Coordinates of C-alpha atoms and ligand atoms in Angstrom, one line a residue:
X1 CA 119.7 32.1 147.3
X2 CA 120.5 28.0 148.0
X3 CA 119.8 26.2 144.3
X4 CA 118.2 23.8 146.4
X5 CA 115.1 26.9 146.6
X6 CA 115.9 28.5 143.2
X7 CA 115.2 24.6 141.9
X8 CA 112.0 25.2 143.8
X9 CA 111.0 28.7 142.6
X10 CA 111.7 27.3 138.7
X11 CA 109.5 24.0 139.6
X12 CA 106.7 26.4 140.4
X13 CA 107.4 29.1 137.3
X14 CA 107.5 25.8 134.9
X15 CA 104.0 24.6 136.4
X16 CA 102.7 28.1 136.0
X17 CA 103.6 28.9 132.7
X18 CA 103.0 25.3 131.6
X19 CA 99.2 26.9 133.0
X20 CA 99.3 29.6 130.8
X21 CA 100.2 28.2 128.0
X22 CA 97.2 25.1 128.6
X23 CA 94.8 28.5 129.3
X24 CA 96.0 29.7 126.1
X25 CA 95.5 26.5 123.6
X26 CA 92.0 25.9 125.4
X27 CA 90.4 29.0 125.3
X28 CA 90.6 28.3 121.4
X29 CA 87.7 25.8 121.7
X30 CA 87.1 25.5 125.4
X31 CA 85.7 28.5 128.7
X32 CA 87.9 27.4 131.3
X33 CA 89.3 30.7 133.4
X34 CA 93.0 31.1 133.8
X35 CA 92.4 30.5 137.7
X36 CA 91.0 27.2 137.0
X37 CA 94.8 26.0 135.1
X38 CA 96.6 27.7 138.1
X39 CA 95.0 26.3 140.3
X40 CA 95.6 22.8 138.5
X41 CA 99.0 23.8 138.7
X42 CA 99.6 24.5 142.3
X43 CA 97.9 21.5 143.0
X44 CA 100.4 19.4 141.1
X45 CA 103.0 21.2 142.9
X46 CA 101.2 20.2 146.5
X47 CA 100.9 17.3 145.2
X48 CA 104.8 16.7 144.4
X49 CA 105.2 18.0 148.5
X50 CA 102.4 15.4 149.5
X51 CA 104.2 12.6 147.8
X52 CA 107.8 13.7 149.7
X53 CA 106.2 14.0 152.8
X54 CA 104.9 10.3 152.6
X55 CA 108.1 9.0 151.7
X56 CA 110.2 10.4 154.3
X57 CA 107.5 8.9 156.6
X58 CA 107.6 5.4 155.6
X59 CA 111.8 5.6 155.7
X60 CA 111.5 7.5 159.4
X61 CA 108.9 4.1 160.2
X62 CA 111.5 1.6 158.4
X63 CA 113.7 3.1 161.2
X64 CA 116.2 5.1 159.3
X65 CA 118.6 2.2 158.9
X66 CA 118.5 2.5 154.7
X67 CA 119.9 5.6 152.8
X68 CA 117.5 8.1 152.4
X69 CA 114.9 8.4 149.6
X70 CA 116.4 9.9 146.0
X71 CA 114.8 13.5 145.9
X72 CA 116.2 16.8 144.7
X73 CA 115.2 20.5 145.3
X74 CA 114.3 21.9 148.8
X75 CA 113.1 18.0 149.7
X76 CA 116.7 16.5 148.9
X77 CA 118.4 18.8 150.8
X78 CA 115.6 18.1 154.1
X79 CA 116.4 14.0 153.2
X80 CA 120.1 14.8 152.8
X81 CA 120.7 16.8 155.9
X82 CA 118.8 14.4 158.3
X83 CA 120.5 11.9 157.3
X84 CA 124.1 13.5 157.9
X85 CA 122.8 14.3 161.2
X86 CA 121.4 10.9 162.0
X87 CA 124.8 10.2 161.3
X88 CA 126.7 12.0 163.5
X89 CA 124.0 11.5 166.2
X90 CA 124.9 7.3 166.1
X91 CA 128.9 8.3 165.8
X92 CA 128.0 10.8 169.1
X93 CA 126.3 7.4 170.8
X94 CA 128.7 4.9 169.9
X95 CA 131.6 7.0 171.4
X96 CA 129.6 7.8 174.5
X97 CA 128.5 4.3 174.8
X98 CA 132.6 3.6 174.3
X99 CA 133.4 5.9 176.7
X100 CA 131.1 5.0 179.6
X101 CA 132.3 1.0 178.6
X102 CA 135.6 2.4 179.1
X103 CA 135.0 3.7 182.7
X104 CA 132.8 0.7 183.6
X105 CA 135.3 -1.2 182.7
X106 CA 138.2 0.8 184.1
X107 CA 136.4 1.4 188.0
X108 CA 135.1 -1.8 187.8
X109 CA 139.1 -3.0 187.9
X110 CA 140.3 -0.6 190.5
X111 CA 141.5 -2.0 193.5
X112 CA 139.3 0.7 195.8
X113 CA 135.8 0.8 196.2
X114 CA 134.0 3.4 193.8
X115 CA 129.8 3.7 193.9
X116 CA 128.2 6.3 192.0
X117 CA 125.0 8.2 193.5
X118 CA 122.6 10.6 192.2
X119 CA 121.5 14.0 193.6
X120 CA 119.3 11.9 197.1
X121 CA 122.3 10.2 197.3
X122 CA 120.7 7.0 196.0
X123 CA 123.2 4.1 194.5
X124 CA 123.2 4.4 190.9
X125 CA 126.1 2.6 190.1
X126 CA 129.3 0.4 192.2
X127 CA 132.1 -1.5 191.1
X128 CA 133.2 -5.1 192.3
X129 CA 135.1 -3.7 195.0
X130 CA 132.4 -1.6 196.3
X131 CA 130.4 -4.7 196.4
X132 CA 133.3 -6.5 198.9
X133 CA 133.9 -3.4 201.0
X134 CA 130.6 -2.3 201.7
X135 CA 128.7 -6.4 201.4
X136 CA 126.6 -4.9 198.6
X137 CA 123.9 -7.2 197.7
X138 CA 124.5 -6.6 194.1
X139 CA 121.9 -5.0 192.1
X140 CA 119.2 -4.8 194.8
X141 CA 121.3 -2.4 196.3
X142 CA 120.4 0.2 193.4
X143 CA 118.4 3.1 194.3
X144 CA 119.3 2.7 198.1
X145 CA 120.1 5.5 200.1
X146 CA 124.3 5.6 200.8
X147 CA 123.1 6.6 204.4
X148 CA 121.4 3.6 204.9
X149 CA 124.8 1.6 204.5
X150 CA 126.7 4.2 205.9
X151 CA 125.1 4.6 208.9
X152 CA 128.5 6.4 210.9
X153 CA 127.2 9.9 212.3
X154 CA 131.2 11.3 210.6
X155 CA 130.2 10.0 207.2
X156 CA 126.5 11.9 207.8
X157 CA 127.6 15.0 209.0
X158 CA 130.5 15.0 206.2
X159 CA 128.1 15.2 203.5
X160 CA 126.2 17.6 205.4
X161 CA 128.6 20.1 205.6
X162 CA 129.7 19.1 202.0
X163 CA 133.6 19.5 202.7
X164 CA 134.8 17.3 200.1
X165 CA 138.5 18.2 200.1
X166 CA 139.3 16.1 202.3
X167 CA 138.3 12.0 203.2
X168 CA 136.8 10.7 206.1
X169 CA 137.5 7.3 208.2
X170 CA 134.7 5.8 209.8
X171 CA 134.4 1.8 210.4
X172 CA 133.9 -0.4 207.9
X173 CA 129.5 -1.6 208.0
X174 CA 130.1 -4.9 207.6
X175 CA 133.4 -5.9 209.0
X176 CA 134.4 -5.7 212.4
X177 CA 137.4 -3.8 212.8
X178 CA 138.2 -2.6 209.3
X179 CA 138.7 1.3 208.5
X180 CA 137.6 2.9 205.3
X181 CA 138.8 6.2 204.2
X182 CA 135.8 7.5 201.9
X183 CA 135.5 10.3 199.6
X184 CA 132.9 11.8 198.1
X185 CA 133.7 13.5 194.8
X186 CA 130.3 15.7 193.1
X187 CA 130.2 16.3 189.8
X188 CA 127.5 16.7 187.0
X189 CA 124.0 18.2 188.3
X190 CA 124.2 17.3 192.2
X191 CA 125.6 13.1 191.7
X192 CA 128.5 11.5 193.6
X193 CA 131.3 9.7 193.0
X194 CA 131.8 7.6 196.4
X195 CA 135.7 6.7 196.5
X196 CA 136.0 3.9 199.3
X197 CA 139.7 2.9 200.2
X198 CA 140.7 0.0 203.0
X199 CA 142.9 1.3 205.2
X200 CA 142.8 -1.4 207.9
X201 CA 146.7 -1.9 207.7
X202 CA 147.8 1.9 207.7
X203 CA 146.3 2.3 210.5
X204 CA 147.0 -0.9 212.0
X205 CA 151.0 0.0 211.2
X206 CA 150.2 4.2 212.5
X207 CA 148.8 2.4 215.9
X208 CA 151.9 0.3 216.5
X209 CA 153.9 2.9 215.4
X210 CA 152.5 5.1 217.9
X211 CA 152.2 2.7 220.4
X212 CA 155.7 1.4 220.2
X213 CA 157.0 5.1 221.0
X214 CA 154.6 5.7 223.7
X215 CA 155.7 2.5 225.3
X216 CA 159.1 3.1 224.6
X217 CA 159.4 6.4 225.9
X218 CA 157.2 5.0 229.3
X219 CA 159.8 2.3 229.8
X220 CA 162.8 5.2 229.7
X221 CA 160.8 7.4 232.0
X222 CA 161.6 5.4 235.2
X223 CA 165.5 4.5 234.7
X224 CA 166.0 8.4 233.7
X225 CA 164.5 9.4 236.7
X226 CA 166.9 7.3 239.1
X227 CA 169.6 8.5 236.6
X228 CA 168.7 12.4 237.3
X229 CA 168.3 11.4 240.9
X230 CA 171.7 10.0 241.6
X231 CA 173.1 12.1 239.3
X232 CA 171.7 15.5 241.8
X233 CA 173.0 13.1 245.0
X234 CA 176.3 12.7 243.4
X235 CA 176.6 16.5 242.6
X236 CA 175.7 17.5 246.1
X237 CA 178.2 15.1 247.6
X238 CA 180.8 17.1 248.8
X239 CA 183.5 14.0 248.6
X240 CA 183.4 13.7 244.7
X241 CA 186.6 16.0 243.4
X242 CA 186.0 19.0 241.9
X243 CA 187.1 17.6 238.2
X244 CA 184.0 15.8 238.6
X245 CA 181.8 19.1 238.9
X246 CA 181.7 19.3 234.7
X247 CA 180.9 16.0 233.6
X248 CA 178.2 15.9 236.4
X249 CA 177.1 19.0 234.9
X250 CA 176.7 17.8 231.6
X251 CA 175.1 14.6 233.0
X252 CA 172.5 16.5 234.5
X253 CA 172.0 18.8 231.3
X254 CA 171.6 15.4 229.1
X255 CA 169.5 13.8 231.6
X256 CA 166.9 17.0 231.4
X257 CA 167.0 16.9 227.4
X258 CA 165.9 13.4 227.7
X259 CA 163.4 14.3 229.9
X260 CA 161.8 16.6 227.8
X261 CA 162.0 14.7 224.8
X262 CA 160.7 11.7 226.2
X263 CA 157.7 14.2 227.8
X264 CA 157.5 15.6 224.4
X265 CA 156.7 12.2 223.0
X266 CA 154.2 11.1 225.1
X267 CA 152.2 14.1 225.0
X268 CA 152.5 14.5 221.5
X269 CA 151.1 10.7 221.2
X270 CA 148.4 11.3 223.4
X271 CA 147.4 13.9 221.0
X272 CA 147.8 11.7 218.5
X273 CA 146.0 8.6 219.8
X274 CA 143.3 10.5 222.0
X275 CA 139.8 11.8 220.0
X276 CA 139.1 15.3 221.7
X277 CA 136.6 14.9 224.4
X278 CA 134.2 17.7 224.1
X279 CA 133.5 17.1 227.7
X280 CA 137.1 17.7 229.0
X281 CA 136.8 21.3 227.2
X282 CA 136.2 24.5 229.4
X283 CA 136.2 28.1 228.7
X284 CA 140.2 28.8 228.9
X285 CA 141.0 31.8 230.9
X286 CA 143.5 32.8 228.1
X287 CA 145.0 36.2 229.5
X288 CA 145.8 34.3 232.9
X289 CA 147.8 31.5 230.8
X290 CA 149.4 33.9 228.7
X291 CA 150.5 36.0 232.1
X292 CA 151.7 32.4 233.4
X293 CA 153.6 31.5 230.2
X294 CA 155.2 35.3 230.2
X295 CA 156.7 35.0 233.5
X296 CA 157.6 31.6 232.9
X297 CA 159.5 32.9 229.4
X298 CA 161.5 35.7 231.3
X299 CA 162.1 33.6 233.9
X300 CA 164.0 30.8 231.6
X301 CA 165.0 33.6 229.5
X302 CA 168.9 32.9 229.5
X303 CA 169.6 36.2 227.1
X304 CA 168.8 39.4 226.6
X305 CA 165.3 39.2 225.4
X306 CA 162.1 41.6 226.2
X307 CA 159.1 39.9 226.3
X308 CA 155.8 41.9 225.7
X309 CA 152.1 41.2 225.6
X310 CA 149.1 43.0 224.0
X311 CA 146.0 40.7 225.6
X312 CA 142.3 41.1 225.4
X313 CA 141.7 40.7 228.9
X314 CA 137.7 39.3 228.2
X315 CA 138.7 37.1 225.2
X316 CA 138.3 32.8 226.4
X317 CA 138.4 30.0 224.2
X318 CA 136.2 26.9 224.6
X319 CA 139.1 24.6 225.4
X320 CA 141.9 22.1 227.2
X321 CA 143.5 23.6 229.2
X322 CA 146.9 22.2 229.6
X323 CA 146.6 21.5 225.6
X324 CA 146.3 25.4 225.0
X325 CA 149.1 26.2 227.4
X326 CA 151.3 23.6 225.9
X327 CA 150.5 25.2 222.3
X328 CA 151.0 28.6 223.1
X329 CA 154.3 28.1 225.3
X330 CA 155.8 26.0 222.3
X331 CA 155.4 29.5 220.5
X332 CA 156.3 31.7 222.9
X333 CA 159.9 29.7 223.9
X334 CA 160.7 29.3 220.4
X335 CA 160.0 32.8 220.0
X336 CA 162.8 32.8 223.0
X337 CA 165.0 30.3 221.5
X338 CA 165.5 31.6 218.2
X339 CA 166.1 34.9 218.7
X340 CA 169.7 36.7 219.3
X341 CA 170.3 39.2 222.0
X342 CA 168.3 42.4 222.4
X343 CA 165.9 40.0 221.1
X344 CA 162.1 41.3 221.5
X345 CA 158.9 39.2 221.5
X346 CA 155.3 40.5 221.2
X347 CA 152.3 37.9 222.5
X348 CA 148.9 38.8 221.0
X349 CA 145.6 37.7 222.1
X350 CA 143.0 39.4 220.4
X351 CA 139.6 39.5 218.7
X352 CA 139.6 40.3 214.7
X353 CA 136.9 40.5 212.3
X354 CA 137.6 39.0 209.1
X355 CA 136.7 40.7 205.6
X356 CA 134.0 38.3 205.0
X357 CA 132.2 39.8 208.5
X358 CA 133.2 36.2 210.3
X359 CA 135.2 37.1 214.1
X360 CA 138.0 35.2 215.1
X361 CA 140.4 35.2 218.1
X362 CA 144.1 35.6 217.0
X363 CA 147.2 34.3 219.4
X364 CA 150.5 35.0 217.9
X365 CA 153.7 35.6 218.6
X366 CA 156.0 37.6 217.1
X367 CA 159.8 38.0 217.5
X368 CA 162.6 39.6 215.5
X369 CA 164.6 36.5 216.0
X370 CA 166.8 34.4 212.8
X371 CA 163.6 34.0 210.7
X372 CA 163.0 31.0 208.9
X373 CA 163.8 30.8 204.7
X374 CA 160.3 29.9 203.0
X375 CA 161.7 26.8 201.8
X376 CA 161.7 25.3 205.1
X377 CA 158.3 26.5 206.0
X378 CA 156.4 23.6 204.3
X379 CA 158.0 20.9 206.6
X380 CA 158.9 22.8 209.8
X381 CA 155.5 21.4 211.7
X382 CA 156.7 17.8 211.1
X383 CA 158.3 15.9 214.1
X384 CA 162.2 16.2 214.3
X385 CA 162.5 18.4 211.4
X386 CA 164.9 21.5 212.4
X387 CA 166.4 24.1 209.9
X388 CA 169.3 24.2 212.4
X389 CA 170.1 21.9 214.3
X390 CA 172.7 23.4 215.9
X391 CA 171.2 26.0 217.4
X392 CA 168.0 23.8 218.3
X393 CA 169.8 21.1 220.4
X394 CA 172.0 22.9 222.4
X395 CA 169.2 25.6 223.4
X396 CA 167.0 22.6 224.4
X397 CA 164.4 22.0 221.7
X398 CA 163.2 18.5 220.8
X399 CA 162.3 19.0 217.6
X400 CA 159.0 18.1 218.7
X401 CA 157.0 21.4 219.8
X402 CA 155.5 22.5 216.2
X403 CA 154.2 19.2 216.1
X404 CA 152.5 19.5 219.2
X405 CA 151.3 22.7 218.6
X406 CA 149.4 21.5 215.1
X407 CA 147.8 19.0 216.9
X408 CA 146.6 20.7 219.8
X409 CA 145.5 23.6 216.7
X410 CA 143.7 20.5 215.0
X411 CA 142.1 19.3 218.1
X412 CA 140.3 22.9 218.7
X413 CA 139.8 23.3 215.2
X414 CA 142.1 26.2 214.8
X415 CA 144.5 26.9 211.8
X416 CA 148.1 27.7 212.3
X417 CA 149.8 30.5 210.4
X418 CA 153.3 31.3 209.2
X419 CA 154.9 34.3 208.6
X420 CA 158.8 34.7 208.6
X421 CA 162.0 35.9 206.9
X422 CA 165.5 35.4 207.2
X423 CA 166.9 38.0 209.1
X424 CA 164.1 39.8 210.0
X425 CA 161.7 37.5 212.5
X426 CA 158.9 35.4 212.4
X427 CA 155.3 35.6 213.3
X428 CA 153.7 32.4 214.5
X429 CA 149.8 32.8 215.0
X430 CA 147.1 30.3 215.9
X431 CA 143.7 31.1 214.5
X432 CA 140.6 30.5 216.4
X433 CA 137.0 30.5 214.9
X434 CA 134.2 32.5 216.3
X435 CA 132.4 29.1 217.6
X436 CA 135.0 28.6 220.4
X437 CA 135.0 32.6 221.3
X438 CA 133.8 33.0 224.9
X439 CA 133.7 36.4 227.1
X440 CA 135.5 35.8 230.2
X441 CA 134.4 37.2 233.4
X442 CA 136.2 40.8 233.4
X443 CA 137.4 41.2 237.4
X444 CA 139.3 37.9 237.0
X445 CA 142.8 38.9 239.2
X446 CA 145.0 37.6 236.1
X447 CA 143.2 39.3 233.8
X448 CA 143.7 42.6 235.6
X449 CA 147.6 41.6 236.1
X450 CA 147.7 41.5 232.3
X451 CA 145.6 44.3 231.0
X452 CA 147.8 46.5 233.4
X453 CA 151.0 45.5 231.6
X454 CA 149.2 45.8 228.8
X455 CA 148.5 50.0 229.6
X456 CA 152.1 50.3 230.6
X457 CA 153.9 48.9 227.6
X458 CA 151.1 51.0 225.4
X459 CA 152.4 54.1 227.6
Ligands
ADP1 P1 162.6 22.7 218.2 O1 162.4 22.0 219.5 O2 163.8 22.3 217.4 O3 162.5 24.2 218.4 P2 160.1 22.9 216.9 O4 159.2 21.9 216.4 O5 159.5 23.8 218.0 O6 161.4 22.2 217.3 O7 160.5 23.9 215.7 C1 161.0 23.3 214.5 C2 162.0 24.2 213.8 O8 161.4 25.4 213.4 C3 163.1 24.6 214.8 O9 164.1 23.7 214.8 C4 163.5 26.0 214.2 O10 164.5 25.7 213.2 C5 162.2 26.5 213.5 N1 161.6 27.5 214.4 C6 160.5 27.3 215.2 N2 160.2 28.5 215.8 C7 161.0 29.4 215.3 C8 161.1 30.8 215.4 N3 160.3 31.5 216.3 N4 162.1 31.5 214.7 C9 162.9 30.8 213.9 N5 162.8 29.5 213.7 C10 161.9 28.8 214.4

């Protein structure tokens, strides 16, 4: 037992036996029961609790600034205690109070916007910057709904859908032409940190980069095209000598890479600069483009190389049109390009269902071409970026088609996915979500063309 209560126990023993003994002494001359002394006792000893009681009252109304009130036994240790906890409980504060200073003080220096808001998305809290970016009107703006200042249907519909792993850029509320990237971070029960970055010259520099090679690569469309025209006229001339025929050759060769290069460019800047139109999209008659894109394959097909095709012929996609083809034929003449003779391609269109019960539409292509080491697999969508360049270049590639292909992907909301090894092949697949499904009308001629190869490959 805690001396603290055995001091307790002999308080009460000592005022008992102290009544005993007074019972004893008095009943020489006096008729007073031993109840009436026990009684006397207790009532000293509630009296001793009374008295405690009242001074820990007046030092909890004094507000607990002084040390607590001498005491011993069961009442020392209650005085004692509190006040080690009262302690602790200012040391807890004054860190916290440190600590939030500290953060204050820290976001209210950072260059990009932060505002803090609780679980309605109502302004608790912004920093100085915050204040510039978004014209805040200083502490009137507490308790305002974010929406309200953010009124840009992206920023809505991004906290809606709650995918905060990634920012969005909408345009600034207050000033004209300025971009904000904004993220929302949640934390705690339901708030919001609101990280607000300027990006007005990023994207001022991304425009004119983009713009500089989409004019660029305008400006070298006409001269190339008199080039590849004289060049043809001077190849047909039957007065040039014959040791002309191979430079002409290569002329022409060089004047097609340049074509498609510059081609490349501009489309893949138009994906770039363009926002996806919903109401250029269409259901996509896959199976017919994937027939088109086959023949067109075996046709350019300048090796050994079988070219097959497994094809749902009642699977569409909600679309562009010429976007998907160019997607899926970047695949499929890769596919073509990187593989040796005897080479063998597989095109896949078809309907999965995912563990989680979700249905998605599946294009890939698969060949058992050089493969590509993992290493390279991180950068291989970026533009220009080859793992070999000499076997790119000569076989016509631009560097450029991945790129194109992730940003047609992006534009449909489709993921692209990468599976390869060195030797071995590769697998390129574009995944579709169950939104841009659509069931294609079944006694469509291509369709039947495809579904047919289809039944004689299986056989
Ligand atoms: P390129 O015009 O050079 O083919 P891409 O952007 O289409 O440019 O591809 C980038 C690089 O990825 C290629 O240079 C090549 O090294 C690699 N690659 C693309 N597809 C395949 C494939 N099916 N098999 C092996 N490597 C591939």
């Amino acid at each position: 037992m805690r001396t603290a209560w055995i001091a307790e126990f002999m308080l009460l023993a000592f005022w008992l036996v102290m009544a005993a003994l007074a019972w004893l002494i008095s009943s020489l001359w006096l008729d007073i029961g031993l109840g009436w002394w026990v009684a006397l006792a207790m009532a000293l000893v509630a009296l001793r609790h009374i008295r405690q009681m009242q001074r820990l009252d007046r030092w909890f109304r004094t507000g607990r600034t002084t040390q607590p009130p001498e005491s011993w036994g069961v009442w020392g240790e209650v005085f004692e205690n509190y006040y080690r906890l009262q302690r602790r409980y200012n040391k807890r504060k004054k860190r916290l109070a440190r600590v939030i200073r500290e953060f204050r003080e820290s976001t209210a220096a950072m260059p990009d916007g932060t505002v803090v808001l609780d679980s309605d998305l109502r302004i608790t809290w912004f920093n100085d910057a915050a204040i510039k970016l978004l014209k805040l009107a200083g502490n009137q703006d507490i308790g305002q709904p974010i929406t309200n200042l953010l009124r840009a249907p992206l920023f809505d519909h991004y906290m809606r859908t709650a995918d905060f792993g990634r920012s969005v850029e909408i345009d600034s509320p207050s000033d004209i032409g300025k971009r904000l990237a904004v993220r929302a971070v949640p934390y705690g029960q339901g708030q919001y940190l609101l990280l607000l970055r300027d990006i007005t010259r990023v994207k001022r520099l991304e425009n004119m980069r983009r713009d500089f090679v989409a004019n660029a690569s305008h400006e070298l469309r006409s001269p190339l095209t008199v080039l590849a025209g004289y060049l043809e006229n001077l190849s047909d001339d039957e007065q040039i000598p014959g040791v002309w025929d191979g430079p002409l050759d290569e002329m022409q060769v060089q004047c097609r890479r340049m074509t498609t290069l510059i081609n490349d460019l501009l489309e893949l800047s138009r994906l770039e600069t363009d926002e996806p139109a919903e109401s250029e999209e269409q259901p996509v008659q896959v199976p017919d483009l994937i027939r088109r894109i086959k023949s067109e394959a075996e046709a350019q097909s300048y090796h050994q190389c079988t070219i097959e095709s497994d094809v749902d012929p009642d699977l569409g996609l909600a679309g562009v049109d010429n976007e998907i083809y160019s997607a899926f034929s970047n695949l499929v003449f890769n596919a073509i390009r990187y593989t040796e003779d005897d080479g063998h391609v597989l095109i896949r269109w078809q309907r999965e269902k995912l563990a989680n019960g979700d249905a998605i539409a599946r294009f890939s292509v698969k060949d058992n071409g050089v493969g590509i080491d993992a290493k390279h697999l991180p950068f291989i969508t970026q533009r220009f970026y080859r793992v070999d360049s000499s076997r790119s270049r000569p076989q016509g590639g631009t560097g450029l088609g991945l790129a194109i292909v992730k940003h047609v992907l992006q534009r449909h909301e489709a993921e692209l996915d990468i599976a390869s090894e060195p030797g071995v092949g590769s697998t390129f697949s574009c995944i579709f979500a169950e939104e841009r499904l659509r069931a294609l009308d079944p006694i469509d001629p291509g369709v039947a063309d495809s579904s047919e190869t289809n039944d004689a490959q299986r056989a």
